[in-house]
Short mmCIF file of C-alpha atoms in Angstrom, two decimals:
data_model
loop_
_atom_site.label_atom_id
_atom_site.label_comp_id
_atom_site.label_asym_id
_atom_site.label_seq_id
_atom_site.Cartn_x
_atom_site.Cartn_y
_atom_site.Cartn_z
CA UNK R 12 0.00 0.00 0.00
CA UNK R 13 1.04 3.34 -0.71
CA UNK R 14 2.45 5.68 2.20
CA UNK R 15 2.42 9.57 2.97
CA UNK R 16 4.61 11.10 4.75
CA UNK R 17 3.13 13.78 6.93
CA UNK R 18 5.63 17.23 8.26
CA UNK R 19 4.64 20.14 9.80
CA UNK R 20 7.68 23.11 9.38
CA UNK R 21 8.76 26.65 10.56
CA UNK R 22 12.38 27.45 9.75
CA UNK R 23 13.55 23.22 9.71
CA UNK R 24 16.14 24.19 7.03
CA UNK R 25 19.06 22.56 8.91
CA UNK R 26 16.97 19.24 10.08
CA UNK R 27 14.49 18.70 7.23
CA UNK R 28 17.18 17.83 4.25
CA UNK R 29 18.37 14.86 6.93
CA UNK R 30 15.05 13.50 7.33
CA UNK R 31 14.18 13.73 3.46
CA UNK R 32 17.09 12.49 1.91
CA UNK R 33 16.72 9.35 4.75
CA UNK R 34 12.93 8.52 3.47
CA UNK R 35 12.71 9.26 0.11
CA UNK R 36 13.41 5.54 -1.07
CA UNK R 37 10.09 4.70 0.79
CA UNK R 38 7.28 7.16 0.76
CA UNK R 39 5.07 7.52 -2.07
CA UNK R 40 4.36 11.19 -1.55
CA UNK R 41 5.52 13.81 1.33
CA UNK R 42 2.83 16.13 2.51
CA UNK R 43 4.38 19.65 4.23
CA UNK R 44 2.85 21.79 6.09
CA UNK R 45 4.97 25.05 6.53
CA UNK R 46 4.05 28.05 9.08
CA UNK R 47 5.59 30.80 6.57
CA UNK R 48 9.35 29.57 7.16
CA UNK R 49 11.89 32.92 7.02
CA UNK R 50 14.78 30.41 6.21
CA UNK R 51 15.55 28.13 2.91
CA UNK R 52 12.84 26.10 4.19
CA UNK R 53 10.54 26.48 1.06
CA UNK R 54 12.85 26.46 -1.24
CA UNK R 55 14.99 23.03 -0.25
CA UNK R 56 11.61 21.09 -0.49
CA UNK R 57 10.51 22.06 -3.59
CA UNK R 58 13.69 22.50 -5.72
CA UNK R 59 15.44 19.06 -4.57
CA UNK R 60 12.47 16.88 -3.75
CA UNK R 61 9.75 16.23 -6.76
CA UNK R 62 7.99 13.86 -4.42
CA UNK R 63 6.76 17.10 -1.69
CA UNK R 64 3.83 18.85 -1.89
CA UNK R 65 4.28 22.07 0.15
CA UNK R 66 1.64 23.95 1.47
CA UNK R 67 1.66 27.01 3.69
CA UNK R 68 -0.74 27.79 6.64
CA UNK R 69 -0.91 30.20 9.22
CA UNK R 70 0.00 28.40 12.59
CA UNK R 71 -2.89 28.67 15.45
CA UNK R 72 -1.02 25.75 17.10
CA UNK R 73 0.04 22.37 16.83
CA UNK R 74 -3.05 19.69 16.63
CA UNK R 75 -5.28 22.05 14.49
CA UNK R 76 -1.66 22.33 11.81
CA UNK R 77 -1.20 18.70 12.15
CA UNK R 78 -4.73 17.66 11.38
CA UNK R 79 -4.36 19.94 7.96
CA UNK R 80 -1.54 18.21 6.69
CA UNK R 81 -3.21 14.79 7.77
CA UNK R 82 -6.44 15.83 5.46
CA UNK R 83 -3.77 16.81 2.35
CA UNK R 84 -2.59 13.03 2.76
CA UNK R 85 -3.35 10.84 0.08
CA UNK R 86 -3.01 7.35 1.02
CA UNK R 87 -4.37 5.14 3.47
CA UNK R 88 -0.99 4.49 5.73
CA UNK R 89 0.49 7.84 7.06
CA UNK R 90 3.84 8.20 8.61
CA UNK R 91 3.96 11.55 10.45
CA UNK R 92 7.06 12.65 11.49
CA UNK R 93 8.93 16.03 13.52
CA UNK R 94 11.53 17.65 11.05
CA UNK R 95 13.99 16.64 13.65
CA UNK R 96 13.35 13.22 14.00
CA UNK R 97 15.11 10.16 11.46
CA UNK R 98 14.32 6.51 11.58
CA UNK R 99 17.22 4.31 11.79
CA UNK R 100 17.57 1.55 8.83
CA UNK R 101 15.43 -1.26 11.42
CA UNK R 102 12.74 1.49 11.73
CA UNK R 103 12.26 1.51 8.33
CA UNK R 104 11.80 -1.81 7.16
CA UNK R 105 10.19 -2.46 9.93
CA UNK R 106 7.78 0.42 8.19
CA UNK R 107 7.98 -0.91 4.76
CA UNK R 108 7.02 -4.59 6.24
CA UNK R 109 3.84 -3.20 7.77
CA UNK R 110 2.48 -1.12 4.79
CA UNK R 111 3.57 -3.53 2.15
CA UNK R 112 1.27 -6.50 4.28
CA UNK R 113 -2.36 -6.72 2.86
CA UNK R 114 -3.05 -7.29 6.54
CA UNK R 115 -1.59 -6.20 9.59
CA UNK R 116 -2.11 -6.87 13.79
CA UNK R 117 -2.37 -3.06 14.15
CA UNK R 118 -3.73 0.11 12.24
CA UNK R 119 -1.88 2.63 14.53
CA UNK R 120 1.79 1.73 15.13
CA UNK R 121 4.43 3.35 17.78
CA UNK R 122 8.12 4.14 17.69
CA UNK R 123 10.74 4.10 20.11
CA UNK R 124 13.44 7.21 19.98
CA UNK R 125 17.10 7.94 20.56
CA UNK R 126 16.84 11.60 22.22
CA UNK R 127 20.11 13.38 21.13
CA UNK R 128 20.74 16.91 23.11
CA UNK R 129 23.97 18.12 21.35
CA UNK R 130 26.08 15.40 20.69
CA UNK R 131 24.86 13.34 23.53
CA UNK R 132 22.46 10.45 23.68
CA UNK R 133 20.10 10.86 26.52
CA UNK R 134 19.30 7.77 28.61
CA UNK R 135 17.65 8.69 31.70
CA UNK R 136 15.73 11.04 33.22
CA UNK R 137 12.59 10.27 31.45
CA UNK R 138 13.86 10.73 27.90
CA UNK R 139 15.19 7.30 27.06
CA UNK R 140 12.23 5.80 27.53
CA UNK R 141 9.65 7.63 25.15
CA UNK R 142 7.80 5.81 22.22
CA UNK R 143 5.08 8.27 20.52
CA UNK R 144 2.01 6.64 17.65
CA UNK R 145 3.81 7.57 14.51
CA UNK R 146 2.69 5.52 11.63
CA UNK R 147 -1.39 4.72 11.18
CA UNK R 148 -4.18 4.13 8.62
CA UNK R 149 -5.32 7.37 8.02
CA UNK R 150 -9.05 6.67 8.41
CA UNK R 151 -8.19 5.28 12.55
CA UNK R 152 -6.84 8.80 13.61
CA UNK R 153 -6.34 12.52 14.13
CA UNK R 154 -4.76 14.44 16.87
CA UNK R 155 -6.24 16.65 18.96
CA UNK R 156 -6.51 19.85 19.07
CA UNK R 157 -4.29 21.13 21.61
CA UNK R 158 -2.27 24.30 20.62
CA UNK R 159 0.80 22.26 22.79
CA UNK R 160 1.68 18.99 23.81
CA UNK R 161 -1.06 17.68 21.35
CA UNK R 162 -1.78 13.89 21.06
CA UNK R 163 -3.35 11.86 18.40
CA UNK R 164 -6.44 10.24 19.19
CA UNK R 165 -7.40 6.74 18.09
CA UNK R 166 -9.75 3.93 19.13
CA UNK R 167 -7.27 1.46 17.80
CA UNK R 168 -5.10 -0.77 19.82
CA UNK R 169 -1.25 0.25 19.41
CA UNK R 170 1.32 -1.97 18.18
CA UNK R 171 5.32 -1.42 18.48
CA UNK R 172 7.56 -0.87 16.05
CA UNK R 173 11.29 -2.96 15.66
CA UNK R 174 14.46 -0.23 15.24
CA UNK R 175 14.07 3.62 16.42
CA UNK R 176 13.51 7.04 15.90
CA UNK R 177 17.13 9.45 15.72
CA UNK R 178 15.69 12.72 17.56
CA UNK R 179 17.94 15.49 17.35
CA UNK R 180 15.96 17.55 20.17
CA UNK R 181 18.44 20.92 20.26
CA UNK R 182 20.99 22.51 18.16
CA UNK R 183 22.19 25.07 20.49
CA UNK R 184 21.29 26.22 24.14
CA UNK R 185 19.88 29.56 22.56
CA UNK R 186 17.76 27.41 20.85
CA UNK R 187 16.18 25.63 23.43
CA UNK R 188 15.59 28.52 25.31
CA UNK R 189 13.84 29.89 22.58
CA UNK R 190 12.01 26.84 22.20
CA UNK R 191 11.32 27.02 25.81
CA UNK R 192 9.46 30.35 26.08
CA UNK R 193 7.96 29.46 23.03
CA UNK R 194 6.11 26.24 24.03
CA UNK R 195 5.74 27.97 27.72
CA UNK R 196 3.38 30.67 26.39
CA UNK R 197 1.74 27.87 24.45
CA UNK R 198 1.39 25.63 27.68
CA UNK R 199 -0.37 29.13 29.44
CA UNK R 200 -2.66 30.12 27.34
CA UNK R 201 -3.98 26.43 26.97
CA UNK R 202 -4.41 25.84 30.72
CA UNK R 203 -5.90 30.04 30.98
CA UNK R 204 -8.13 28.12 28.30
CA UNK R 205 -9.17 25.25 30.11
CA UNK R 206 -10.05 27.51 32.95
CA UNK R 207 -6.75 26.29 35.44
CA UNK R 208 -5.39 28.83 37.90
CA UNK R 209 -2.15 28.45 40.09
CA UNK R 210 -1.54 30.06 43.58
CA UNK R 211 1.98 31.62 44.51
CA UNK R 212 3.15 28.31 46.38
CA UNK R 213 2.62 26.09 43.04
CA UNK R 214 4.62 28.35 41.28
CA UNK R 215 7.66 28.13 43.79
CA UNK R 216 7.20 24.81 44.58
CA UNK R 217 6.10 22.90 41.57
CA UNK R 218 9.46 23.43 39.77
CA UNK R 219 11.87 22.46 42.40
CA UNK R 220 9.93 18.73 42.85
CA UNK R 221 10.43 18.69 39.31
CA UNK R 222 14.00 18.97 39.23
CA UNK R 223 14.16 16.51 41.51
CA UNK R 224 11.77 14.31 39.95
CA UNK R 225 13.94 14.42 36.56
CA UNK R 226 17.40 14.34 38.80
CA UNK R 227 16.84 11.61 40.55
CA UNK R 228 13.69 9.87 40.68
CA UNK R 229 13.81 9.23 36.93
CA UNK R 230 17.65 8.97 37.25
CA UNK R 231 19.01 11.90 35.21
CA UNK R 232 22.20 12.04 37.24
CA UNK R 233 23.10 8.95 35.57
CA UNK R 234 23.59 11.27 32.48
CA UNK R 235 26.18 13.12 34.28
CA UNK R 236 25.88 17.03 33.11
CA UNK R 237 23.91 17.32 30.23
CA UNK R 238 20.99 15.17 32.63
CA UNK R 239 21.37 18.22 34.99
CA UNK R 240 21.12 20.44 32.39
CA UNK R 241 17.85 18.46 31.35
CA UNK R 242 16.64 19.03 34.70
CA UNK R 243 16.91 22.46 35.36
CA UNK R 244 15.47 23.67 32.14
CA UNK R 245 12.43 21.11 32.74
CA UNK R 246 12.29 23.40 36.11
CA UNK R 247 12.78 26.53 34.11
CA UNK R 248 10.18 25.61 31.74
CA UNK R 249 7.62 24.63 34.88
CA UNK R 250 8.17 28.03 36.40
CA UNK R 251 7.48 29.91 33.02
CA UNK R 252 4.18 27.75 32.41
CA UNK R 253 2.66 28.53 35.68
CA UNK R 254 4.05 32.56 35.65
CA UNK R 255 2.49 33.17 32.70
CA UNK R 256 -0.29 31.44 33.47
CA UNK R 257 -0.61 33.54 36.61
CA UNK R 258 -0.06 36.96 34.62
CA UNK R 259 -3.09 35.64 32.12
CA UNK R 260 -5.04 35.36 35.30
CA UNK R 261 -4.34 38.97 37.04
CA UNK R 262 -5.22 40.35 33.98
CA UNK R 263 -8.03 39.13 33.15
CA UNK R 264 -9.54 40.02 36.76
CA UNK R 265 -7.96 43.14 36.54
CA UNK R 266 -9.95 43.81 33.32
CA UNK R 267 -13.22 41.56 34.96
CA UNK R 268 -12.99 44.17 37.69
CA UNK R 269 -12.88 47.09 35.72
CA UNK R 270 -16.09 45.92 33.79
CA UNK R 271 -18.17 45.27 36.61
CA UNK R 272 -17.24 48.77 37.80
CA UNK R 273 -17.74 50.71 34.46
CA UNK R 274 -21.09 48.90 34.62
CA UNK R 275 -21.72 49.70 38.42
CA UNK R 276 -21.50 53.35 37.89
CA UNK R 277 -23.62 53.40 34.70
#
């Protein structure tokens, strides 16, 4: 059976010619969904590879983009894939074997990864144990529509895939940070959403327990530094969620406050 391969881009131009060039013997068409890229993303995918169809789309977060460029698929197996992320050469014939089969124990398939940071395989402290759904029939699932830390949804039981997923999580500290604050104001505005609020003791002492729940409950000291480093920006990133999610809510009863008296004196 045929097979699309499903990406959702901003700016991927130094990841997405890796995980291309590493599929292209496999896929029968590659779907993109790009969030107006300012880089040589664009222009990489549609000069070198005659297989992509690139679209562009205004990004209003992560489940509703990856749902588009799961409707511009074409055929009934879907492999949907990060622009960071490359399966190793078990991983994919483990993925050829199951869309090749007329019939297979599973419609919705996981993967296991290797979680680079830098040049170091992670292990421990929750990341070297992570398998996410990333191959299904198309018709068996969609994600949700989260703006963050979406998920894809599925009735289907989920089978396991033999070899892994190379993800190359960070190029540079800068860029984590960045990635940090980005998926921080995300993570806010999605609880503010869901109606959560946070008192002043959550916010001092939710990321400290997670520190140490990363450190040493889920053994990230057994990846010497660059687990510690793991661990405090998991803390960092905790702290920023739940401050921003505390701004959101001053403000809005600030503003609440000021309607009801603007309609008190009237």
């Amino acid at each position: 059976m045929a097979l699309s391969l499903a990406i959702i881009t901003y700016n991927e131009e130094e990841n997405i010619v890796r995980l291309l060039d590493s599929l292209t013997d496999i896929v029968d068409e590659i779907i993109i969904v790009d969030s107006f890229s300012t880089d040589k993303t664009k222009e990489i995918c549609t000069q070198k590879y005659p297989q992509v169809k690139f679209f562009e789309k205004k990004f209003n977060g992560y489940g509703e983009q990856k749902n588009h460029a799961l409707a511009l698929c074409s055929h009934e197996w879907v492999l949907f894939l990060d622009a960071d992320e490359v399966p190793d050469e078990t991983l994919k014939r483990s993925i050829q074997r199951i869309t090749s089969s007329g019939s297979t124990g599973f419609n919705v398939y996981k993967a296991k990864f290797n979680n680079h940071l830098g040049i170091h395989l992670i292990r421990f402290g929750g990341w070297g144990n992570v398998c996410r759904e990333r191959l299904f029939r198309k018709k068996y699932a969609k994600y949700s529509d989260d703006k963050v830390h979406e998920f894809l949804i599925t009735d289907q039981k989920v089978g396991l895939m033999e070899g892994k997923l190379d993800h190359y999580t960070y190029k540079s500290i800068h860029h984590h940070v960045s990635k940090i604050n980005k998926y921080s104001d995300m993570m806010a505005e999605k609880m503010f959403e869901r109606g959560k609020r946070i008192n002043r003791f959550k916010i001092i002492v939710s990321p400290m327990f997670e520190f140490i729940k990363v450190f040493i409950f889920k053994l990230g000291f057994l990846d010497g530094f660059p687990g510690f480093y793991i661990a405090k920006t998991m803390s960092y990133y905790t702290f920023l969620k739940y401050i921003k999610l505390h701004e959101k809510t001053r403000l809005y009863e600030k503003i609440r406050l000021q309607e009801i008296e603007k309609n008190t004196v009237k």
